[in-house]
PDB file of C-alpha atoms and ligand atoms in Angstrom:
ATOM      1  CA  MET J   1     127.203 112.375  96.139  1.00  0.00           C
ATOM      2  CA  PHE J   2     127.311 109.451  93.743  1.00  0.00           C
ATOM      3  CA  ALA J   3     129.816 107.102  95.406  1.00  0.00           C
ATOM      4  CA  ARG J   4     130.199 105.775  98.939  1.00  0.00           C
ATOM      5  CA  LYS J   5     133.104 103.682 100.154  1.00  0.00           C
ATOM      6  CA  VAL J   6     131.776 100.450 101.666  1.00  0.00           C
ATOM      7  CA  SER J   7     134.987  98.509 102.257  1.00  0.00           C
ATOM      8  CA  GLU J   8     138.680  98.734 101.512  1.00  0.00           C
ATOM      9  CA  ARG J   9     138.255  98.311  97.774  1.00  0.00           C
ATOM     10  CA  VAL J  10     134.526  98.501  97.173  1.00  0.00           C
ATOM     11  CA  TYR J  11     132.341 101.516  96.458  1.00  0.00           C
ATOM     12  CA  LEU J  12     128.561 101.717  96.208  1.00  0.00           C
ATOM     13  CA  LEU J  13     127.546 103.892  93.268  1.00  0.00           C
ATOM     14  CA  ASP J  14     124.044 105.338  93.446  1.00  0.00           C
ATOM     15  CA  THR J  15     122.693 105.573  89.893  1.00  0.00           C
ATOM     16  CA  TYR J  16     119.821 107.853  90.979  1.00  0.00           C
ATOM     17  CA  ALA J  17     117.239 106.031  88.905  1.00  0.00           C
ATOM     18  CA  PHE J  18     114.350 108.437  88.132  1.00  0.00           C
ATOM     19  CA  GLY J  19     116.353 111.034  90.071  1.00  0.00           C
ATOM     20  CA  SER J  20     115.808 109.146  93.345  1.00  0.00           C
ATOM     21  CA  ALA J  21     118.543 108.082  95.752  1.00  0.00           C
ATOM     22  CA  GLY J  22     118.623 104.529  97.101  1.00  0.00           C
ATOM     23  CA  VAL J  23     116.703 102.768  94.324  1.00  0.00           C
ATOM     24  CA  VAL J  24     119.248 101.285  91.912  1.00  0.00           C
ATOM     25  CA  GLY J  25     122.839 100.760  92.950  1.00  0.00           C
ATOM     26  CA  ALA J  26     125.987  99.574  91.177  1.00  0.00           C
ATOM     27  CA  TYR J  27     129.278  98.577  92.763  1.00  0.00           C
ATOM     28  CA  LEU J  28     132.831  99.454  91.821  1.00  0.00           C
ATOM     29  CA  ILE J  29     135.687  97.227  92.897  1.00  0.00           C
ATOM     30  CA  LYS J  30     138.774  99.391  92.807  1.00  0.00           C
ATOM     31  CA  GLY J  31     142.307  98.124  92.249  1.00  0.00           C
ATOM     32  CA  PRO J  32     144.697  97.256  89.432  1.00  0.00           C
ATOM     33  CA  LYS J  33     141.787  95.850  87.401  1.00  0.00           C
ATOM     34  CA  PRO J  34     138.714  97.902  88.301  1.00  0.00           C
ATOM     35  CA  ALA J  35     135.398  96.129  87.896  1.00  0.00           C
ATOM     36  CA  LEU J  36     131.997  97.774  87.608  1.00  0.00           C
ATOM     37  CA  VAL J  37     129.288  95.408  88.805  1.00  0.00           C
ATOM     38  CA  ASP J  38     125.888  96.462  87.380  1.00  0.00           C
ATOM     39  CA  CYS J  39     125.320  99.624  85.390  1.00  0.00           C
ATOM     40  CA  GLY J  40     121.858 101.021  86.124  1.00  0.00           C
ATOM     41  CA  TYR J  41     119.338 102.140  83.518  1.00  0.00           C
ATOM     42  CA  ALA J  42     120.543 103.526  80.192  1.00  0.00           C
ATOM     43  CA  SER J  43     118.991 106.843  81.208  1.00  0.00           C
ATOM     44  CA  SER J  44     121.272 107.135  84.260  1.00  0.00           C
ATOM     45  CA  TYR J  45     124.661 106.241  82.727  1.00  0.00           C
ATOM     46  CA  LYS J  46     126.017 109.742  83.405  1.00  0.00           C
ATOM     47  CA  ASN J  47     125.493 109.202  87.117  1.00  0.00           C
ATOM     48  CA  VAL J  48     127.660 106.088  86.959  1.00  0.00           C
ATOM     49  CA  LEU J  49     130.406 108.104  85.274  1.00  0.00           C
ATOM     50  CA  ALA J  50     130.026 110.765  87.967  1.00  0.00           C
ATOM     51  CA  GLY J  51     130.437 108.038  90.600  1.00  0.00           C
ATOM     52  CA  LEU J  52     133.611 106.754  88.958  1.00  0.00           C
ATOM     53  CA  ALA J  53     134.997 110.291  88.862  1.00  0.00           C
ATOM     54  CA  GLU J  54     134.320 110.699  92.592  1.00  0.00           C
ATOM     55  CA  VAL J  55     136.198 107.490  93.309  1.00  0.00           C
ATOM     56  CA  GLY J  56     139.075 108.580  91.085  1.00  0.00           C
ATOM     57  CA  VAL J  57     138.753 105.809  88.506  1.00  0.00           C
ATOM     58  CA  MET J  58     138.982 106.880  84.859  1.00  0.00           C
ATOM     59  CA  PRO J  59     136.512 105.161  82.511  1.00  0.00           C
ATOM     60  CA  THR J  60     139.534 104.082  80.442  1.00  0.00           C
ATOM     61  CA  ASP J  61     140.897 102.267  83.542  1.00  0.00           C
ATOM     62  CA  VAL J  62     137.850 100.013  83.924  1.00  0.00           C
ATOM     63  CA  LYS J  63     138.781  96.432  83.077  1.00  0.00           C
ATOM     64  CA  TYR J  64     135.496  94.600  83.628  1.00  0.00           C
ATOM     65  CA  VAL J  65     131.842  95.532  83.332  1.00  0.00           C
ATOM     66  CA  VAL J  66     129.630  92.908  84.949  1.00  0.00           C
ATOM     67  CA  PRO J  67     125.885  93.273  84.314  1.00  0.00           C
ATOM     68  CA  THR J  68     124.541  90.670  86.748  1.00  0.00           C
ATOM     69  CA  HIS J  69     121.565  90.043  84.452  1.00  0.00           C
ATOM     70  CA  VAL J  70     119.996  91.745  81.437  1.00  0.00           C
ATOM     71  CA  HIS J  71     117.165  93.575  83.219  1.00  0.00           C
ATOM     72  CA  LEU J  72     117.391  97.244  82.351  1.00  0.00           C
ATOM     73  CA  ASP J  73     118.161  98.453  85.882  1.00  0.00           C
ATOM     74  CA  HIS J  74     121.318  96.299  85.777  1.00  0.00           C
ATOM     75  CA  ALA J  75     122.449  96.158  82.155  1.00  0.00           C
ATOM     76  CA  GLY J  76     120.617  99.087  80.541  1.00  0.00           C
ATOM     77  CA  ALA J  77     123.596 101.454  80.642  1.00  0.00           C
ATOM     78  CA  ALA J  78     126.238  98.830  79.788  1.00  0.00           C
ATOM     79  CA  GLY J  79     126.404  99.495  76.031  1.00  0.00           C
ATOM     80  CA  ARG J  80     126.575 103.237  76.514  1.00  0.00           C
ATOM     81  CA  LEU J  81     129.232 102.980  79.249  1.00  0.00           C
ATOM     82  CA  LEU J  82     131.402 100.644  77.168  1.00  0.00           C
ATOM     83  CA  LYS J  83     131.856 103.398  74.625  1.00  0.00           C
ATOM     84  CA  GLU J  84     133.674 105.351  77.337  1.00  0.00           C
ATOM     85  CA  MET J  85     135.502 102.248  78.544  1.00  0.00           C
ATOM     86  CA  PRO J  86     137.562 100.991  75.591  1.00  0.00           C
ATOM     87  CA  ASN J  87     139.621  98.670  77.807  1.00  0.00           C
ATOM     88  CA  ALA J  88     136.721  96.938  79.523  1.00  0.00           C
ATOM     89  CA  GLN J  89     135.477  93.434  78.857  1.00  0.00           C
ATOM     90  CA  VAL J  90     131.869  92.520  79.691  1.00  0.00           C
ATOM     91  CA  ILE J  91     131.417  89.496  81.935  1.00  0.00           C
ATOM     92  CA  ALA J  92     127.888  88.088  81.708  1.00  0.00           C
ATOM     93  CA  HIS J  93     126.004  84.832  81.878  1.00  0.00           C
ATOM     94  CA  GLU J  94     125.897  82.899  78.603  1.00  0.00           C
ATOM     95  CA  ARG J  95     122.104  83.137  78.459  1.00  0.00           C
ATOM     96  CA  SER J  96     122.284  86.942  78.492  1.00  0.00           C
ATOM     97  CA  VAL J  97     124.766  87.352  75.645  1.00  0.00           C
ATOM     98  CA  LYS J  98     122.226  87.421  72.820  1.00  0.00           C
ATOM     99  CA  HIS J  99     120.238  90.190  74.549  1.00  0.00           C
ATOM    100  CA  LEU J 100     123.340  92.268  75.195  1.00  0.00           C
ATOM    101  CA  VAL J 101     124.451  91.960  71.565  1.00  0.00           C
ATOM    102  CA  ASP J 102     120.982  92.749  70.242  1.00  0.00           C
ATOM    103  CA  PRO J 103     118.667  94.367  72.803  1.00  0.00           C
ATOM    104  CA  THR J 104     115.764  94.799  70.358  1.00  0.00           C
ATOM    105  CA  ARG J 105     113.628  91.949  71.693  1.00  0.00           C
ATOM    106  CA  LEU J 106     114.435  92.792  75.286  1.00  0.00           C
ATOM    107  CA  LEU J 107     113.293  96.359  74.780  1.00  0.00           C
ATOM    108  CA  GLU J 108     110.133  95.158  73.056  1.00  0.00           C
ATOM    109  CA  SER J 109     109.243  92.929  75.972  1.00  0.00           C
ATOM    110  CA  VAL J 110     110.025  95.703  78.490  1.00  0.00           C
ATOM    111  CA  THR J 111     107.755  98.059  76.550  1.00  0.00           C
ATOM    112  CA  GLN J 112     105.049  95.398  76.518  1.00  0.00           C
ATOM    113  CA  VAL J 113     105.308  94.801  80.278  1.00  0.00           C
ATOM    114  CA  PHE J 114     105.795  98.368  81.508  1.00  0.00           C
ATOM    115  CA  GLY J 115     104.300 100.516  78.728  1.00  0.00           C
ATOM    116  CA  GLU J 116     105.875 103.186  76.522  1.00  0.00           C
ATOM    117  CA  ALA J 117     106.085 105.847  79.201  1.00  0.00           C
ATOM    118  CA  LEU J 118     108.084 103.810  81.713  1.00  0.00           C
ATOM    119  CA  ALA J 119     110.220 102.196  79.005  1.00  0.00           C
ATOM    120  CA  SER J 120     111.300 105.615  77.784  1.00  0.00           C
ATOM    121  CA  LEU J 121     112.110 106.660  81.366  1.00  0.00           C
ATOM    122  CA  TYR J 122     114.417 103.636  81.602  1.00  0.00           C
ATOM    123  CA  GLY J 123     116.128 104.497  78.323  1.00  0.00           C
ATOM    124  CA  ALA J 124     117.052 102.185  75.450  1.00  0.00           C
ATOM    125  CA  PRO J 125     120.054  99.897  75.906  1.00  0.00           C
ATOM    126  CA  GLU J 126     122.718 100.102  73.196  1.00  0.00           C
ATOM    127  CA  PRO J 127     124.056  96.935  71.566  1.00  0.00           C
ATOM    128  CA  ILE J 128     127.384  95.522  72.736  1.00  0.00           C
ATOM    129  CA  PRO J 129     129.823  93.988  70.209  1.00  0.00           C
ATOM    130  CA  ALA J 130     129.974  90.222  70.794  1.00  0.00           C
ATOM    131  CA  GLU J 131     133.782  90.207  70.972  1.00  0.00           C
ATOM    132  CA  ARG J 132     133.627  92.411  74.043  1.00  0.00           C
ATOM    133  CA  ILE J 133     131.642  89.857  76.017  1.00  0.00           C
ATOM    134  CA  THR J 134     133.051  86.924  77.990  1.00  0.00           C
ATOM    135  CA  ALA J 135     130.278  84.415  78.716  1.00  0.00           C
ATOM    136  CA  VAL J 136     129.993  82.763  82.135  1.00  0.00           C
ATOM    137  CA  GLY J 137     128.481  79.299  82.562  1.00  0.00           C
ATOM    138  CA  GLU J 138     127.881  77.817  86.030  1.00  0.00           C
ATOM    139  CA  GLU J 139     130.969  79.351  87.621  1.00  0.00           C
ATOM    140  CA  MET J 140     134.021  81.425  86.777  1.00  0.00           C
ATOM    141  CA  SER J 141     136.982  83.003  88.526  1.00  0.00           C
ATOM    142  CA  LEU J 142     137.890  86.619  87.848  1.00  0.00           C
ATOM    143  CA  ASP J 143     141.276  88.187  88.590  1.00  0.00           C
ATOM    144  CA  LEU J 144     140.758  91.689  89.956  1.00  0.00           C
ATOM    145  CA  GLY J 145     144.465  92.385  90.418  1.00  0.00           C
ATOM    146  CA  GLY J 146     146.410  93.126  93.577  1.00  0.00           C
ATOM    147  CA  GLY J 147     145.870  89.588  94.829  1.00  0.00           C
ATOM    148  CA  LEU J 148     142.064  89.842  94.819  1.00  0.00           C
ATOM    149  CA  THR J 149     140.000  87.319  92.922  1.00  0.00           C
ATOM    150  CA  ALA J 150     136.267  86.884  92.605  1.00  0.00           C
ATOM    151  CA  THR J 151     134.118  83.833  92.085  1.00  0.00           C
ATOM    152  CA  ILE J 152     131.146  84.394  89.834  1.00  0.00           C
ATOM    153  CA  ILE J 153     128.273  81.961  90.188  1.00  0.00           C
ATOM    154  CA  HIS J 154     125.095  81.379  88.246  1.00  0.00           C
ATOM    155  CA  THR J 155     122.116  82.245  90.465  1.00  0.00           C
ATOM    156  CA  PRO J 156     118.894  81.768  88.474  1.00  0.00           C
ATOM    157  CA  GLY J 157     115.419  82.298  89.929  1.00  0.00           C
ATOM    158  CA  HIS J 158     114.879  86.033  89.616  1.00  0.00           C
ATOM    159  CA  ALA J 159     116.033  85.584  86.024  1.00  0.00           C
ATOM    160  CA  PRO J 160     117.588  82.582  84.263  1.00  0.00           C
ATOM    161  CA  HIS J 161     120.619  84.639  83.199  1.00  0.00           C
ATOM    162  CA  GLN J 162     121.586  85.985  86.601  1.00  0.00           C
ATOM    163  CA  ILE J 163     125.031  85.778  88.196  1.00  0.00           C
ATOM    164  CA  SER J 164     126.250  86.771  91.665  1.00  0.00           C
ATOM    165  CA  MET J 165     129.817  87.466  92.740  1.00  0.00           C
ATOM    166  CA  ILE J 166     131.873  86.608  95.800  1.00  0.00           C
ATOM    167  CA  LEU J 167     135.111  88.425  96.579  1.00  0.00           C
ATOM    168  CA  ASP J 168     137.282  85.481  97.594  1.00  0.00           C
ATOM    169  CA  GLY J 169     138.480  85.403 101.186  1.00  0.00           C
ATOM    170  CA  THR J 170     136.668  88.606 102.185  1.00  0.00           C
ATOM    171  CA  GLY J 171     133.134  87.426 103.017  1.00  0.00           C
ATOM    172  CA  THR J 172     131.772  90.061 100.655  1.00  0.00           C
ATOM    173  CA  MET J 173     129.038  88.948  98.286  1.00  0.00           C
ATOM    174  CA  LEU J 174     127.473  90.915  95.461  1.00  0.00           C
ATOM    175  CA  THR J 175     124.062  89.285  95.428  1.00  0.00           C
ATOM    176  CA  ALA J 176     122.409  90.786  92.340  1.00  0.00           C
ATOM    177  CA  ASP J 177     118.629  90.233  92.615  1.00  0.00           C
ATOM    178  CA  ALA J 178     119.018  86.792  94.199  1.00  0.00           C
ATOM    179  CA  VAL J 179     117.710  88.471  97.370  1.00  0.00           C
ATOM    180  CA  GLY J 180     114.673  90.679  97.931  1.00  0.00           C
ATOM    181  CA  VAL J 181     114.491  94.449  97.763  1.00  0.00           C
ATOM    182  CA  VAL J 182     114.747  96.621 100.875  1.00  0.00           C
ATOM    183  CA  TYR J 183     114.594 100.340 100.128  1.00  0.00           C
ATOM    184  CA  PRO J 184     116.256 102.421 102.847  1.00  0.00           C
ATOM    185  CA  TRP J 185     113.031 104.358 103.532  1.00  0.00           C
ATOM    186  CA  LEU J 186     110.769 101.291 103.494  1.00  0.00           C
ATOM    187  CA  LYS J 187     112.600  98.657 105.579  1.00  0.00           C
ATOM    188  CA  VAL J 188     110.020  96.005 104.653  1.00  0.00           C
ATOM    189  CA  MET J 189     111.402  93.469 102.175  1.00  0.00           C
ATOM    190  CA  LEU J 190     109.699  93.239  98.786  1.00  0.00           C
ATOM    191  CA  PRO J 191     110.059  90.044  96.759  1.00  0.00           C
ATOM    192  CA  THR J 192     111.495  90.645  93.307  1.00  0.00           C
ATOM    193  CA  THR J 193     109.855  88.029  91.104  1.00  0.00           C
ATOM    194  CA  PRO J 194     109.428  89.640  87.688  1.00  0.00           C
ATOM    195  CA  PRO J 195     108.233  88.291  84.350  1.00  0.00           C
ATOM    196  CA  PRO J 196     108.994  86.621  82.061  1.00  0.00           C
ATOM    197  CA  SER J 197     111.065  83.906  83.769  1.00  0.00           C
ATOM    198  CA  PHE J 198     110.796  84.117  87.576  1.00  0.00           C
ATOM    199  CA  ASN J 199     111.120  80.611  89.013  1.00  0.00           C
ATOM    200  CA  PRO J 200     110.645  80.045  92.774  1.00  0.00           C
ATOM    201  CA  THR J 201     112.343  76.629  92.856  1.00  0.00           C
ATOM    202  CA  GLU J 202     115.458  78.019  91.215  1.00  0.00           C
ATOM    203  CA  MET J 203     115.367  81.065  93.467  1.00  0.00           C
ATOM    204  CA  ILE J 204     115.393  78.864  96.583  1.00  0.00           C
ATOM    205  CA  ALA J 205     118.212  76.699  95.157  1.00  0.00           C
ATOM    206  CA  SER J 206     120.295  79.799  94.400  1.00  0.00           C
ATOM    207  CA  LEU J 207     119.716  81.151  97.903  1.00  0.00           C
ATOM    208  CA  ARG J 208     121.000  77.861  99.289  1.00  0.00           C
ATOM    209  CA  THR J 209     124.129  78.050  97.122  1.00  0.00           C
ATOM    210  CA  LEU J 210     124.816  81.612  98.228  1.00  0.00           C
ATOM    211  CA  ARG J 211     124.172  80.838 101.898  1.00  0.00           C
ATOM    212  CA  GLN J 212     126.663  77.954 101.804  1.00  0.00           C
ATOM    213  CA  THR J 213     129.502  80.377 101.099  1.00  0.00           C
ATOM    214  CA  THR J 214     128.796  81.997 104.524  1.00  0.00           C
ATOM    215  CA  PRO J 215     129.127  85.632 103.504  1.00  0.00           C
ATOM    216  CA  VAL J 216     129.580  88.307 106.182  1.00  0.00           C
ATOM    217  CA  GLU J 217     128.112  91.131 104.131  1.00  0.00           C
ATOM    218  CA  LEU J 218     125.792  91.397 101.176  1.00  0.00           C
ATOM    219  CA  LEU J 219     126.122  94.140  98.596  1.00  0.00           C
ATOM    220  CA  VAL J 220     122.584  94.432  97.328  1.00  0.00           C
ATOM    221  CA  PRO J 221     121.620  96.423  94.230  1.00  0.00           C
ATOM    222  CA  HIS J 222     118.316  97.501  95.841  1.00  0.00           C
ATOM    223  CA  PHE J 223     119.823  98.717  98.093  1.00  0.00           C
ATOM    224  CA  GLY J 224     123.128  98.905  99.875  1.00  0.00           C
ATOM    225  CA  VAL J 225     125.343  96.957 102.249  1.00  0.00           C
ATOM    226  CA  GLN J 226     123.557  94.478 104.486  1.00  0.00           C
ATOM    227  CA  GLU J 227     125.304  92.724 107.340  1.00  0.00           C
ATOM    228  CA  ASP J 228     122.389  90.716 108.671  1.00  0.00           C
ATOM    229  CA  THR J 229     122.881  88.034 106.031  1.00  0.00           C
ATOM    230  CA  GLU J 230     120.710  85.387 107.719  1.00  0.00           C
ATOM    231  CA  TRP J 231     117.794  87.783 107.951  1.00  0.00           C
ATOM    232  CA  TYR J 232     118.205  88.580 104.288  1.00  0.00           C
ATOM    233  CA  PHE J 233     118.319  85.006 103.072  1.00  0.00           C
ATOM    234  CA  ASP J 234     115.482  83.868 105.373  1.00  0.00           C
ATOM    235  CA  ASN J 235     113.243  86.764 104.457  1.00  0.00           C
ATOM    236  CA  THR J 236     113.861  86.441 100.741  1.00  0.00           C
ATOM    237  CA  GLU J 237     112.669  82.843 100.809  1.00  0.00           C
ATOM    238  CA  GLU J 238     109.795  83.328 103.262  1.00  0.00           C
ATOM    239  CA  ARG J 239     108.322  86.434 101.692  1.00  0.00           C
ATOM    240  CA  MET J 240     108.672  85.134  98.152  1.00  0.00           C
ATOM    241  CA  THR J 241     106.951  81.866  99.122  1.00  0.00           C
ATOM    242  CA  ASP J 242     104.243  83.799 100.944  1.00  0.00           C
ATOM    243  CA  TRP J 243     103.534  86.003  97.919  1.00  0.00           C
ATOM    244  CA  VAL J 244     103.437  83.057  95.534  1.00  0.00           C
ATOM    245  CA  GLU J 245     100.779  81.450  97.769  1.00  0.00           C
ATOM    246  CA  LYS J 246      98.794  84.678  98.143  1.00  0.00           C
ATOM    247  CA  VAL J 247      98.852  85.387  94.420  1.00  0.00           C
ATOM    248  CA  ARG J 248      97.845  81.779  93.728  1.00  0.00           C
ATOM    249  CA  LYS J 249      94.808  82.070  96.022  1.00  0.00           C
ATOM    250  CA  MET J 250      93.748  85.488  94.773  1.00  0.00           C
ATOM    251  CA  SER J 251      94.043  84.639  91.091  1.00  0.00           C
ATOM    252  CA  LYS J 252      92.083  81.435  91.699  1.00  0.00           C
ATOM    253  CA  LYS J 253      89.256  83.679  92.902  1.00  0.00           C
ATOM    254  CA  GLY J 254      89.482  85.479  89.579  1.00  0.00           C
ATOM    255  CA  MET J 255      91.125  88.655  90.880  1.00  0.00           C
ATOM    256  CA  THR J 256      92.993  90.761  88.315  1.00  0.00           C
ATOM    257  CA  LEU J 257      96.648  91.807  88.332  1.00  0.00           C
ATOM    258  CA  ASP J 258      95.680  95.293  89.500  1.00  0.00           C
ATOM    259  CA  ALA J 259      93.414  94.029  92.277  1.00  0.00           C
ATOM    260  CA  ILE J 260      96.032  91.587  93.603  1.00  0.00           C
ATOM    261  CA  SER J 261      98.754  94.229  93.432  1.00  0.00           C
ATOM    262  CA  GLU J 262      96.565  96.625  95.384  1.00  0.00           C
ATOM    263  CA  VAL J 263      96.019  94.086  98.176  1.00  0.00           C
ATOM    264  CA  LEU J 264      99.765  93.418  98.528  1.00  0.00           C
ATOM    265  CA  GLU J 265     100.555  97.127  98.279  1.00  0.00           C
ATOM    266  CA  LYS J 266      98.154  97.824 101.162  1.00  0.00           C
ATOM    267  CA  GLU J 267      99.723  95.047 103.230  1.00  0.00           C
ATOM    268  CA  VAL J 268     103.215  96.447 102.726  1.00  0.00           C
ATOM    269  CA  THR J 269     102.102 100.016 103.438  1.00  0.00           C
ATOM    270  CA  LEU J 270     100.446  98.910 106.667  1.00  0.00           C
ATOM    271  CA  GLU J 271     103.407  96.772 107.751  1.00  0.00           C
ATOM    272  CA  ALA J 272     105.781  99.676 107.156  1.00  0.00           C
ATOM    273  CA  GLY J 273     103.503 102.041 109.086  1.00  0.00           C
ATOM    274  CA  LEU J 274     103.310 104.446 106.151  1.00  0.00           C
ATOM    275  CA  GLN J 275     100.479 106.324 104.435  1.00  0.00           C
ATOM    276  CA  ASP J 276     101.624 105.608 100.899  1.00  0.00           C
ATOM    277  CA  LEU J 277     104.497 104.123  98.910  1.00  0.00           C
ATOM    278  CA  GLU J 278     106.849 105.695  96.390  1.00  0.00           C
ATOM    279  CA  ILE J 279     105.769 105.082  92.810  1.00  0.00           C
ATOM    280  CA  TYR J 280     108.781 102.857  92.023  1.00  0.00           C
ATOM    281  CA  ALA J 281     107.892 100.589  94.956  1.00  0.00           C
ATOM    282  CA  LYS J 282     104.363 100.239  93.576  1.00  0.00           C
ATOM    283  CA  VAL J 283     105.789  99.431  90.160  1.00  0.00           C
ATOM    284  CA  LEU J 284     108.018  96.782  91.754  1.00  0.00           C
ATOM    285  CA  ILE J 285     105.093  95.177  93.610  1.00  0.00           C
ATOM    286  CA  LYS J 286     103.004  95.040  90.453  1.00  0.00           C
ATOM    287  CA  THR J 287     105.933  93.655  88.458  1.00  0.00           C
ATOM    288  CA  SER J 288     106.467  90.932  91.057  1.00  0.00           C
ATOM    289  CA  VAL J 289     102.778  89.991  91.026  1.00  0.00           C
ATOM    290  CA  MET J 290     102.924  89.878  87.236  1.00  0.00           C
ATOM    291  CA  GLY J 291     105.949  87.567  87.370  1.00  0.00           C
ATOM    292  CA  ILE J 292     104.245  85.218  89.845  1.00  0.00           C
ATOM    293  CA  MET J 293     101.041  85.109  87.759  1.00  0.00           C
ATOM    294  CA  ARG J 294     103.097  84.312  84.683  1.00  0.00           C
ATOM    295  CA  TYR J 295     104.932  81.543  86.552  1.00  0.00           C
ATOM    296  CA  LEU J 296     101.641  80.075  87.806  1.00  0.00           C
ATOM    297  CA  GLU J 297     100.149  80.070  84.307  1.00  0.00           C
ATOM    298  CA  LYS J 298     103.217  78.345  82.918  1.00  0.00           C
ATOM    299  CA  SER J 299     103.352  75.718  85.646  1.00  0.00           C
ATOM    300  CA  GLN J 300      99.641  74.939  85.214  1.00  0.00           C
ATOM    301  CA  GLY J 301     100.189  74.478  81.505  1.00  0.00           C
ATOM    302  CA  SER J 302     102.932  71.921  81.987  1.00  0.00           C
TER     303      SER J 302
HETATM  304 ZN1  LIG P   1     117.144  94.810  89.794  1.00  0.00          ZN
END
């Protein structure tokens, strides 16, 4: 099963990243102007199409494709999907446009951070023609048809080019990676603070902006519908702050990326009461440590 109905017009599409359920989600807002929010990795685009088919939306019906930021688990499949969606316009933050039009540098930096093997598992994003992209600044309203509108807001922190979406008057918020990651099997929240541009101050400011809209449910890409919104916002801030402090202390002692990641991995494993973690959770932890170390280096330099 690729699609699950989560509210009257919204479906959660599981992209089955690396063949695993519950890792990378996308959302489809059905109606007169269907919108696909996030796309998954390039390597899993067929699973997104399978999800659309289950919901009964033809790719040619899709009106908007909204990659919430350019990271490959969100935008990787966008270029490939757009070929099947001739009537869709891409809605993305203005700072992401250059990467969507020409993903060469993005792919280079992904390969540098994750290595060849992982990068090829993710798949290479295809370029998107500039005329198919509508750039969002700080805020934008989107008409989804049938009386439903969405407010898109800039939510930097996880990445400078991130946007989140609120379905007006419904209390439903599509958070993107403005909140932490909770895998269904893990339950413990993992901060998502990746390189090259994680910024804790911006992350906290974005959380405040999102909280002010008093959502009743969060549609989280990693992973699923979350109704305990306060818990989510509180934990995102607390755990992120905690990890920044821990990484700061450990790197001051001269510990390496691998050593720090191992300490945090052990902590999470213990807290969850597990013996071991799935490989993609370990990759996420290491990526987050890397992003924090990068942030600390940059902020020392300034
Ligand atoms: Zn993500």
